[in-house]
Amino acid sequence: MQDNTEFLSNFTMKTPTFLLTGVPGLESAHAWISIPFCCLYATALSGNSMILFIIVTQQSLHEPMYYFLSMLSATDLGLTISTMSTTLRILWFCANEISLDWCIVQMFFLHGFTCIESGVLVAMAFDRYIAICNPLRYTTILTNSRIIQMGFLVIIRAIVLVVTLLLLLKPVSFCRVITLSHSYCYHPDVIKLACSDTWANSICGLVEVILTVGLDISCIILSYILIIRSVLTIASFGERYKVFSTCMSHIGAVAILYIPMFSLSLVHRYGQSAPKVVRSMMGNVYLILPPVLNPIIYSLKTKQIQKAILSLLYTK
């Protein structure tokens, strides 16, 4: 028994150094691959920064809908910055090592901002529900103080759930084969490399998924069921379309967050035989797509944002 323990100790460690993965099989082309990545990161950073700047500086946009949009843009900025450093470091310098402590720090921000974004989308669904189903009480229900309370609730939920999940990761022992599937630390990817018992981690991860994605999607679906029921009472087809079109941007934001998220989860759960490059690229799409597309969607579909951007550009 002692020999077996000594043997296992040679292949496990408490404070490992993980190896991140760029684009498997295309390591020689990483410098070229970094060009589209840089363009996407630049688009995400500039687009979300512009949305934030416009909402802060334009008095006409100081309304609940745009306050929630500013929260979404701030979250997308955080999500972009939390993964950009390790991804570009791998593509530019082939520096793919990261310690457990820094891995935990990155996961805190990555999973935290993802959880916050999901919560903000719920708040935006509630905003659309009140605006369409109870418009006369819109300003009295969504007051500034209530919006701040909703924002704090979303942030506190994310911190509590993510910190609990990561604290359970600290005592875990890892095998010496510690190559991750992505260019960043992703909790389901990290926990698969553990050599010690991860039952508590799995239960905590399941609880976090239920209390974030499960609860949030249920609330969003309920909001749209009530919205659709209210819209169908409108006699004119043109009016129905006009009212429902105000939800298109939000539906797009929901789709580009949850579809890649579910796809990546399915690949980690059932796609062990999938090519490594597929897992790697799906992981990048999952985190790059929302910050890149959200500012574009809201700029194209929201006339007030369009007018504010044009006003900003022409005054310059």
Coordinates of C-alpha atoms in Angstrom, one line a residue:
M1 CA 0.0 0.0 0.0
Q2 CA 2.8 2.4 0.8
D3 CA 4.5 1.6 -2.5
N4 CA 1.3 2.5 -4.3
T5 CA 1.0 5.8 -2.4
E6 CA 4.6 6.7 -3.3
F7 CA 4.0 5.7 -6.9
L8 CA 0.9 7.9 -7.1
S9 CA 2.7 10.8 -5.4
N10 CA 5.2 10.8 -8.3
F11 CA 2.4 11.5 -10.7
T12 CA 0.4 14.0 -8.8
M13 CA 1.0 17.4 -7.4
K14 CA -0.8 20.0 -5.3
T15 CA 0.5 23.2 -7.0
P16 CA 0.8 22.3 -10.7
T17 CA 1.7 24.4 -13.7
F18 CA -0.9 24.0 -16.4
L19 CA -0.2 24.1 -20.1
L20 CA -2.7 26.2 -22.1
T21 CA -3.5 25.4 -25.7
G22 CA -3.6 27.7 -28.7
V23 CA -4.8 26.2 -31.9
P24 CA -3.7 22.5 -31.9
G25 CA -1.9 21.4 -35.0
L26 CA -1.4 25.0 -36.2
E27 CA 1.3 26.1 -33.8
S28 CA 3.6 27.3 -36.6
A29 CA 0.9 29.6 -37.9
H30 CA 0.1 31.1 -34.5
A31 CA 1.5 34.5 -35.5
W32 CA -0.9 34.7 -38.5
I33 CA -3.8 33.4 -36.4
S34 CA -3.2 36.2 -33.9
I35 CA -4.2 38.8 -36.6
P36 CA -8.0 37.9 -36.7
F37 CA -7.9 37.4 -32.9
C38 CA -6.5 40.9 -32.5
C39 CA -9.1 42.3 -34.8
L40 CA -11.9 40.6 -32.8
Y41 CA -10.5 41.8 -29.5
A42 CA -10.1 45.4 -30.9
T43 CA -13.7 45.3 -32.1
A44 CA -15.0 44.0 -28.7
L45 CA -13.0 46.6 -26.7
S46 CA -13.8 49.6 -29.0
G47 CA -17.4 48.6 -29.5
N48 CA -18.3 48.1 -25.8
S49 CA -16.2 51.2 -24.8
M50 CA -18.2 53.3 -27.3
I51 CA -21.5 52.0 -26.0
L52 CA -20.5 52.8 -22.4
F53 CA -19.2 56.3 -23.3
I54 CA -22.3 57.1 -25.3
I55 CA -24.7 56.0 -22.5
V56 CA -22.7 57.9 -19.8
T57 CA -22.4 61.2 -21.9
Q58 CA -25.8 61.3 -23.6
Q59 CA -28.5 62.5 -21.2
S60 CA -31.3 61.2 -23.5
L61 CA -30.0 57.6 -22.9
H62 CA -30.3 57.8 -19.1
E63 CA -33.1 55.4 -19.0
P64 CA -33.5 51.8 -17.5
M65 CA -33.0 50.0 -20.8
Y66 CA -29.7 51.8 -21.5
Y67 CA -28.5 51.4 -17.9
F68 CA -28.9 47.6 -18.4
L69 CA -27.1 47.9 -21.7
S70 CA -24.2 49.7 -20.1
M71 CA -24.0 46.8 -17.5
L72 CA -23.9 44.4 -20.4
S73 CA -21.1 46.3 -22.2
A74 CA -19.1 46.6 -19.0
T75 CA -19.4 42.9 -18.4
D76 CA -18.3 42.2 -22.0
L77 CA -15.3 44.4 -21.5
G78 CA -14.3 42.4 -18.4
L79 CA -14.9 39.1 -20.2
T80 CA -12.7 40.2 -23.1
I81 CA -9.8 41.4 -20.9
S82 CA -9.9 38.3 -18.6
T83 CA -9.0 36.0 -21.5
M84 CA -7.2 38.3 -23.9
S85 CA -3.9 38.2 -22.1
T86 CA -3.4 34.5 -22.0
T87 CA -4.7 33.9 -25.6
L88 CA -2.4 36.6 -27.2
R89 CA 0.5 35.5 -25.0
I90 CA 0.2 32.0 -26.5
L91 CA -0.2 33.2 -30.1
W92 CA 2.6 35.7 -30.0
F93 CA 5.2 34.2 -27.7
C94 CA 4.2 30.5 -27.3
A95 CA 4.1 31.2 -23.6
N96 CA 1.5 28.6 -22.5
E97 CA 2.3 28.0 -18.9
I98 CA 0.1 29.2 -16.1
S99 CA 0.3 28.3 -12.3
L100 CA -2.7 27.1 -10.4
D101 CA -3.1 30.3 -8.5
W102 CA -3.2 32.4 -11.6
C103 CA -5.5 29.9 -13.2
I104 CA -7.9 30.3 -10.3
V105 CA -7.7 34.1 -10.6
Q106 CA -8.5 33.9 -14.3
M107 CA -11.4 31.5 -13.6
F108 CA -12.8 33.9 -11.0
F109 CA -13.1 36.7 -13.6
L110 CA -14.0 34.5 -16.5
H111 CA -16.8 32.6 -14.7
G112 CA -17.8 35.6 -12.7
F113 CA -18.3 37.9 -15.7
T114 CA -20.2 35.0 -17.5
C115 CA -22.5 34.7 -14.5
I116 CA -23.0 38.4 -14.4
E117 CA -23.8 38.6 -18.1
S118 CA -26.4 35.9 -17.7
G119 CA -27.9 37.8 -14.8
V120 CA -27.9 41.1 -16.8
L121 CA -29.8 39.4 -19.6
V122 CA -32.5 38.4 -17.1
A123 CA -32.7 42.0 -15.9
M124 CA -33.0 43.1 -19.5
A125 CA -35.8 40.6 -20.1
F126 CA -37.6 42.0 -17.1
D127 CA -37.1 45.5 -18.5
R128 CA -38.8 44.4 -21.8
Y129 CA -41.6 42.7 -19.9
I130 CA -42.4 45.8 -17.9
A131 CA -42.1 48.1 -21.0
I132 CA -44.5 46.0 -23.0
C133 CA -46.9 44.5 -20.5
N134 CA -47.1 47.4 -18.0
P135 CA -45.8 50.5 -19.7
L136 CA -47.7 53.0 -17.5
R137 CA -45.8 51.9 -14.5
Y138 CA -42.4 51.5 -16.2
T139 CA -40.7 54.4 -14.6
T140 CA -42.2 53.8 -11.2
I141 CA -41.1 50.1 -11.1
L142 CA -37.6 50.5 -12.7
T143 CA -36.3 53.4 -10.6
N144 CA -32.6 54.2 -10.4
S145 CA -32.4 52.7 -6.9
R146 CA -34.1 49.5 -8.0
I147 CA -31.7 49.2 -11.0
I148 CA -28.7 49.6 -8.7
Q149 CA -30.1 46.9 -6.4
M150 CA -30.6 44.5 -9.3
G151 CA -27.0 45.2 -10.4
F152 CA -25.6 44.5 -6.9
L153 CA -27.7 41.3 -6.6
V154 CA -26.3 40.0 -9.9
I155 CA -22.7 40.8 -8.8
I156 CA -23.1 39.3 -5.3
R157 CA -24.7 36.1 -6.7
A158 CA -21.7 35.7 -9.1
I159 CA -19.1 36.3 -6.5
V160 CA -20.7 33.9 -3.9
L161 CA -21.1 31.0 -6.5
V162 CA -17.8 31.4 -8.2
V163 CA -15.7 31.9 -5.0
T164 CA -17.4 28.8 -3.5
L165 CA -16.6 26.8 -6.6
L166 CA -12.9 27.9 -6.7
L167 CA -12.3 27.4 -3.0
L168 CA -13.1 23.7 -3.5
L169 CA -10.5 23.6 -6.2
K170 CA -7.6 24.6 -4.1
P171 CA -7.1 21.3 -2.1
V172 CA -7.4 19.2 -5.2
S173 CA -4.4 17.2 -6.4
F174 CA -3.6 17.1 -10.2
C175 CA -2.0 14.6 -12.4
R176 CA 1.3 15.5 -14.1
V177 CA -0.4 15.5 -17.6
I178 CA -1.9 18.9 -17.2
T179 CA -2.5 20.2 -20.7
L180 CA -5.8 22.2 -20.9
S181 CA -8.0 22.3 -24.0
H182 CA -8.2 26.1 -24.3
S183 CA -6.1 29.2 -24.3
Y184 CA -7.6 30.1 -20.9
C185 CA -8.5 28.3 -17.6
Y186 CA -12.1 26.9 -17.8
H187 CA -13.3 25.1 -14.7
P188 CA -14.8 21.9 -16.3
D189 CA -11.5 21.6 -18.3
V190 CA -9.4 22.0 -15.2
I191 CA -11.4 19.6 -12.9
K192 CA -11.1 16.8 -15.5
L193 CA -7.3 16.7 -14.8
A194 CA -7.7 16.1 -11.1
C195 CA -6.4 12.9 -9.6
S196 CA -8.1 13.2 -6.2
D197 CA -11.8 12.9 -5.4
T198 CA -13.8 15.7 -7.0
W199 CA -17.3 14.7 -5.9
A200 CA -17.8 18.0 -3.9
N201 CA -16.5 20.0 -6.9
S202 CA -19.0 18.3 -9.3
I203 CA -21.9 18.9 -6.9
C204 CA -21.0 22.5 -6.4
G205 CA -20.5 23.0 -10.2
L206 CA -24.0 21.5 -10.8
V207 CA -25.6 23.8 -8.2
E208 CA -23.9 26.8 -9.8
V209 CA -25.2 25.8 -13.3
I210 CA -28.7 25.4 -11.9
L211 CA -28.7 28.7 -10.0
T212 CA -27.3 30.7 -12.9
V213 CA -28.0 29.2 -16.4
G214 CA -31.0 27.1 -15.3
L215 CA -32.7 29.8 -13.3
D216 CA -31.8 32.6 -15.7
I217 CA -33.0 30.8 -18.8
S218 CA -36.3 29.9 -17.0
C219 CA -36.8 33.6 -16.1
I220 CA -36.1 34.8 -19.6
I221 CA -38.5 32.2 -21.2
L222 CA -41.2 33.1 -18.7
S223 CA -40.7 36.8 -19.5
Y224 CA -41.1 36.2 -23.2
I225 CA -44.2 33.9 -22.7
L226 CA -45.8 36.8 -20.9
I227 CA -44.6 39.3 -23.6
I228 CA -46.0 37.2 -26.4
R229 CA -49.3 36.7 -24.7
S230 CA -49.5 40.5 -24.3
V231 CA -48.5 41.2 -27.9
L232 CA -51.1 38.8 -29.3
T233 CA -53.8 40.9 -27.7
I234 CA -52.9 43.8 -30.1
A235 CA -55.2 43.7 -33.1
S236 CA -53.0 45.4 -35.7
F237 CA -50.2 43.2 -37.1
G238 CA -48.1 46.3 -37.7
E239 CA -48.3 47.3 -34.1
R240 CA -47.5 43.7 -33.0
Y241 CA -44.4 43.7 -35.1
K242 CA -43.4 47.2 -33.9
V243 CA -43.7 46.2 -30.2
F244 CA -42.0 42.8 -30.6
S245 CA -39.1 44.3 -32.7
T246 CA -38.0 46.1 -29.5
C247 CA -37.0 42.7 -28.1
M248 CA -34.9 41.6 -31.1
S249 CA -31.6 42.9 -29.8
H250 CA -32.1 41.2 -26.5
I251 CA -33.1 37.9 -28.1
G252 CA -29.9 38.1 -30.2
A253 CA -27.8 38.8 -27.1
V254 CA -29.4 35.8 -25.4
A255 CA -28.7 33.5 -28.4
I256 CA -25.1 34.5 -28.8
L257 CA -24.4 33.8 -25.1
Y258 CA -26.3 30.6 -24.5
I259 CA -25.9 28.7 -27.8
P260 CA -22.0 28.7 -27.7
M261 CA -22.2 28.0 -24.0
F262 CA -24.4 24.9 -24.4
S263 CA -22.3 23.8 -27.4
L264 CA -19.1 23.9 -25.4
S265 CA -20.7 22.1 -22.5
L266 CA -21.8 19.3 -24.8
V267 CA -18.4 19.0 -26.3
H268 CA -16.8 18.7 -22.9
R269 CA -19.4 16.2 -21.8
Y270 CA -19.8 14.0 -24.8
G271 CA -17.3 15.1 -27.4
Q272 CA -14.1 13.4 -26.1
S273 CA -13.5 12.0 -29.6
A274 CA -13.9 15.4 -31.2
P275 CA -10.7 16.9 -32.8
K276 CA -8.7 19.1 -30.4
V277 CA -8.9 22.0 -32.8
V278 CA -12.7 21.9 -32.7
R279 CA -12.8 22.1 -28.9
S280 CA -10.2 24.9 -28.9
M281 CA -12.1 27.0 -31.5
M282 CA -15.5 26.4 -29.8
G283 CA -14.0 27.6 -26.5
N284 CA -12.7 30.8 -28.2
V285 CA -16.1 31.4 -30.0
Y286 CA -17.9 31.0 -26.6
L287 CA -16.0 33.9 -25.1
I288 CA -15.3 36.2 -28.1
L289 CA -18.6 36.1 -29.8
P290 CA -20.8 37.9 -27.2
P291 CA -18.4 40.9 -26.6
V292 CA -17.9 41.3 -30.4
L293 CA -21.5 41.0 -31.5
N294 CA -23.5 42.6 -28.7
P295 CA -22.4 46.2 -29.5
I296 CA -23.0 45.6 -33.2
I297 CA -26.5 44.2 -32.6
Y298 CA -27.5 47.0 -30.3
S299 CA -26.0 49.6 -32.6
L300 CA -27.9 48.3 -35.7
K301 CA -31.2 47.5 -33.9
T302 CA -31.5 50.5 -31.6
K303 CA -32.3 53.8 -33.2
Q304 CA -31.3 55.9 -30.2
I305 CA -27.9 54.3 -30.1
Q306 CA -27.5 54.9 -33.8
K307 CA -28.4 58.5 -33.5
A308 CA -26.0 58.9 -30.5
I309 CA -23.1 57.3 -32.4
L310 CA -23.7 59.5 -35.5
S311 CA -24.0 62.6 -33.3
L312 CA -20.7 61.7 -31.7
L313 CA -18.9 61.0 -35.0
Y314 CA -20.2 64.2 -36.7
T315 CA -19.4 66.5 -33.7
K316 CA -15.8 65.3 -33.9

